[in-house]
C-alpha cells in the first residue's frame, strides 16, 4: 500500500492570554491510498485542529504550527507556497465540517458558493477559465450526487431556507464537486438528529466507494467507526494513543484510554449508565510532561509522568503509545 | 427577492413617522410665545393689519384647524411665507436645499469609499502598524468635531498650502450656469460648462471631506471589527479549504457579511450629516439649507423652521428606507424573515 497522507510529529499551539495552549503534542498518523481511516476521541482532544492544520485553514492569528511535517503524496503541505496549496485544496483534499450551519456562508446562495468552489477547482485543474454553463451543470450534478431533489431551486436558496440535513448535503456536495484524493469528514452527523445522521453517513459511505477516495472519518461513535472504516486511530489530548485495524482494535483494545472509551459506550440492553473515565482533559497551557493520560490512568507507572511514550508496535499492524506494552508483542 | 411587501411596509411606517413629525413641529411652533403675525409685521404695524394677517394665516382658528390648513399647503409644496425673507419658504428651500444635498451626497460617497478601504486595510493587517495608525486616526477623527476639522482645512488648504478653494460654491471668475436643478454639478453639465463643473467640484471637496471625516473613522472601526469577528468563522475556513483564492475570500465572502453593521450605521450617519452640516456650511460660506434652518431658528421664522424640519425628516426617512433595502440585499436573513412576516 502506498502512503497518501503522512502526519509526522505535529505540534500546534493556540495563542491564549499569557502564553500558548499546547493542543497538539506530536501527532503521528498515516492514511494510505484508498484507505478509510477512523479517528475517535473525546471532544477537545484536537481532532478538528489536526484536520484543519492539514488543509492549513486554522486562523493564523490565533494559532501556531510549532513543528512537524504533513506529507501529502510525499510533499510537505506546511512548506507549500500559495499555488501548490491551492492545488492541494482544489484537487487533493476536501473537508466536510461538523456543523453545516456554521460552514455555509449565510449571505450567499447555495448556487453562488457551490459555483465558486467548482469554478476555482476546475480552473486549477484545467489551468484556464471555465464557462458559466458548464459550472452550472457540474453544480447540478453535485447536488444530484448527494441525493438532493429539485437542484435548480436549491441553487437559488440561502442556507437558512434549508434544513440541517440538506445543509450538510450541500456541504458534502461542495467537497465532492471535483474528485479529491482524500476526504476529511469531521463528525458529519453530530449536529443532526439520529435518522438524518444515518442518511448522511450512508451517503458518504456510498460516495467514497464510488469515487474510490480515501477518507478520514472523525466520529464520537465507536460503532460508526467500526462499520465505516478500515483502520482506527484513537486520539487523546493532542496525541495518538493507539491505532489498529478496526476489527483488531475492538477485539483486542490495549491502551487504558481506549479501554475506558469502550467501557463508556452505553449498552442498549440494560447495564445502566456506562462507566466512563474519571477526570478530564489536561490543561493545555500546562500539560503533564509525560504521558498526557497518566493523571487519569488507572495503571500509571512512575515513568509515565516523565516522558511521553512513543508508539510501540505490538504486531498485526497494531500500535499503542503506552509503556505497559514496551516489551510485549502479541504475535 | 421578494422586495415588494418589505418596501410597502416600510413606506407605510414612514408615512406615519412623517405625520408624527409634522404634528409635533407644528404644535411646538404654535405654542411658543409670540404672535407670528405681529412678529412678521413688526411692532409698529396697526392692529387691524395684524388682525387681517392673522385671519389670512388662520391664526384665529383652533390649533387642529390650523394644522389642517397648514398640512394641506405642505403636501402641495406650499410652506407659507417666510416671516423673515418675506419670500415663499418653498422658494427659499429650492434655492438652498440642493447645495446641502450635493454636499451630503459627496460626503456620503467619501464615507462609503474611505470607511470600507480603511476598515478592510485595518482588518487585513490587524495588529500591525497599519492597524495601529488607522486606529489612532480613528480616535482622533471621532473625537474631533467636524467644525474643528473644517477650520483646520481652511487653515491648511486655504492659507498654508492653498490648493483648493475654501469659500462658496463657485470661484469669482466663473459665471454660474443658470439654475435648472439647483445642483451646481448637474447645472454645469447641462450647460455644457465643464470649467464650471470642475470649479464647483473643487469647492465641494473640502467641506464634504470635513463633514464626512468623523463618520469615516467610526465606520472604518465598525467594518474592521465585523471583519475580524467573521475571519475566524467556520464558513471562511471551509471556503478556503475548498480552494477559493484568498482575494475572493477577502473581498467577497468576508466583506459582504461584514458590511451589514457598517451600512446600518452609515444610514444614520448620512441622515445626521444634514444637521451636522450647519457649522461646516457656516465656515465654508456654503449657501445651504442647514445654515438657512439655523438662521430661521434664530429669527423665530416659524414657517421656515417647520419646513426645514419636515424636509430633514423626509430625507431621514428616505435615506433609512434606502439603507434598509441595502441591508436587506446584503442579508437574506432579514429579507426572508421580513417576507414571511407579511
XYZ file of C-alpha atoms in Angstrom, chain A residues 52 55-57 59-62 86 89-90 93-97 99 102-108 112-113 116-117 119-121 123 158 160-161 171 174-175 180, chain B residues 2 126-127 228 231-248 252-254 256-258 260 329-337 340:
78
model
C -7.728 21.997 9.858
C -5.624 21.986 4.986
C -3.837 24.966 6.550
C -7.143 26.649 7.346
C -6.941 31.087 11.603
C -3.278 32.064 11.639
C -3.588 34.955 14.058
C -4.588 32.637 16.897
C -4.334 25.939 -3.906
C -7.209 22.260 -1.760
C -8.957 22.057 -5.103
C -8.065 17.167 -0.011
C -11.521 18.409 0.952
C -13.073 18.673 4.365
C -16.672 18.304 5.495
C -17.337 20.265 8.647
C -21.732 21.946 11.778
C -21.559 27.356 10.512
C -19.783 26.019 7.447
C -22.044 27.760 4.921
C -21.825 31.480 4.361
C -25.213 32.858 5.464
C -25.341 35.734 2.974
C -24.709 33.896 -0.283
C -23.154 31.096 -5.597
C -20.991 29.240 -3.087
C -17.202 29.373 -6.842
C -15.906 26.124 -5.409
C -15.009 27.441 -10.766
C -11.717 27.573 -8.906
C -11.285 23.811 -8.709
C -9.586 26.337 -13.169
C -29.958 30.599 1.039
C -31.297 29.429 6.237
C -34.007 28.167 3.925
C -21.535 20.870 2.239
C -19.011 21.120 -2.240
C -16.414 18.629 -1.080
C -10.421 14.679 -4.410
C -39.469 39.490 -2.564
C -4.675 43.735 12.029
C -2.233 44.084 14.899
C -12.125 40.414 12.372
C -12.452 35.949 9.994
C -12.498 33.079 12.467
C -15.842 31.755 11.276
C -16.020 28.212 10.018
C -17.524 29.233 6.702
C -14.380 31.114 5.752
C -12.218 28.156 6.756
C -14.486 25.945 4.660
C -14.370 28.233 1.624
C -10.584 28.490 1.906
C -10.383 24.741 2.286
C -12.379 24.180 -0.918
C -9.735 26.065 -2.841
C -11.290 29.506 -3.235
C -8.418 32.006 -3.567
C -7.628 34.419 -0.773
C -8.630 37.601 -2.627
C -12.093 36.191 -3.409
C -16.497 38.612 -1.429
C -17.115 36.049 1.258
C -15.722 38.088 4.137
C -20.333 41.095 2.322
C -21.408 39.758 5.724
C -19.086 42.249 7.434
C -24.087 44.717 7.300
C -29.983 42.963 -0.101
C -26.839 42.136 1.874
C -28.522 39.952 4.461
C -31.021 37.357 3.231
C -31.870 36.526 6.843
C -33.540 39.928 7.235
C -35.117 39.833 3.796
C -36.594 36.366 4.140
C -37.917 36.809 7.655
C -42.553 35.669 5.920
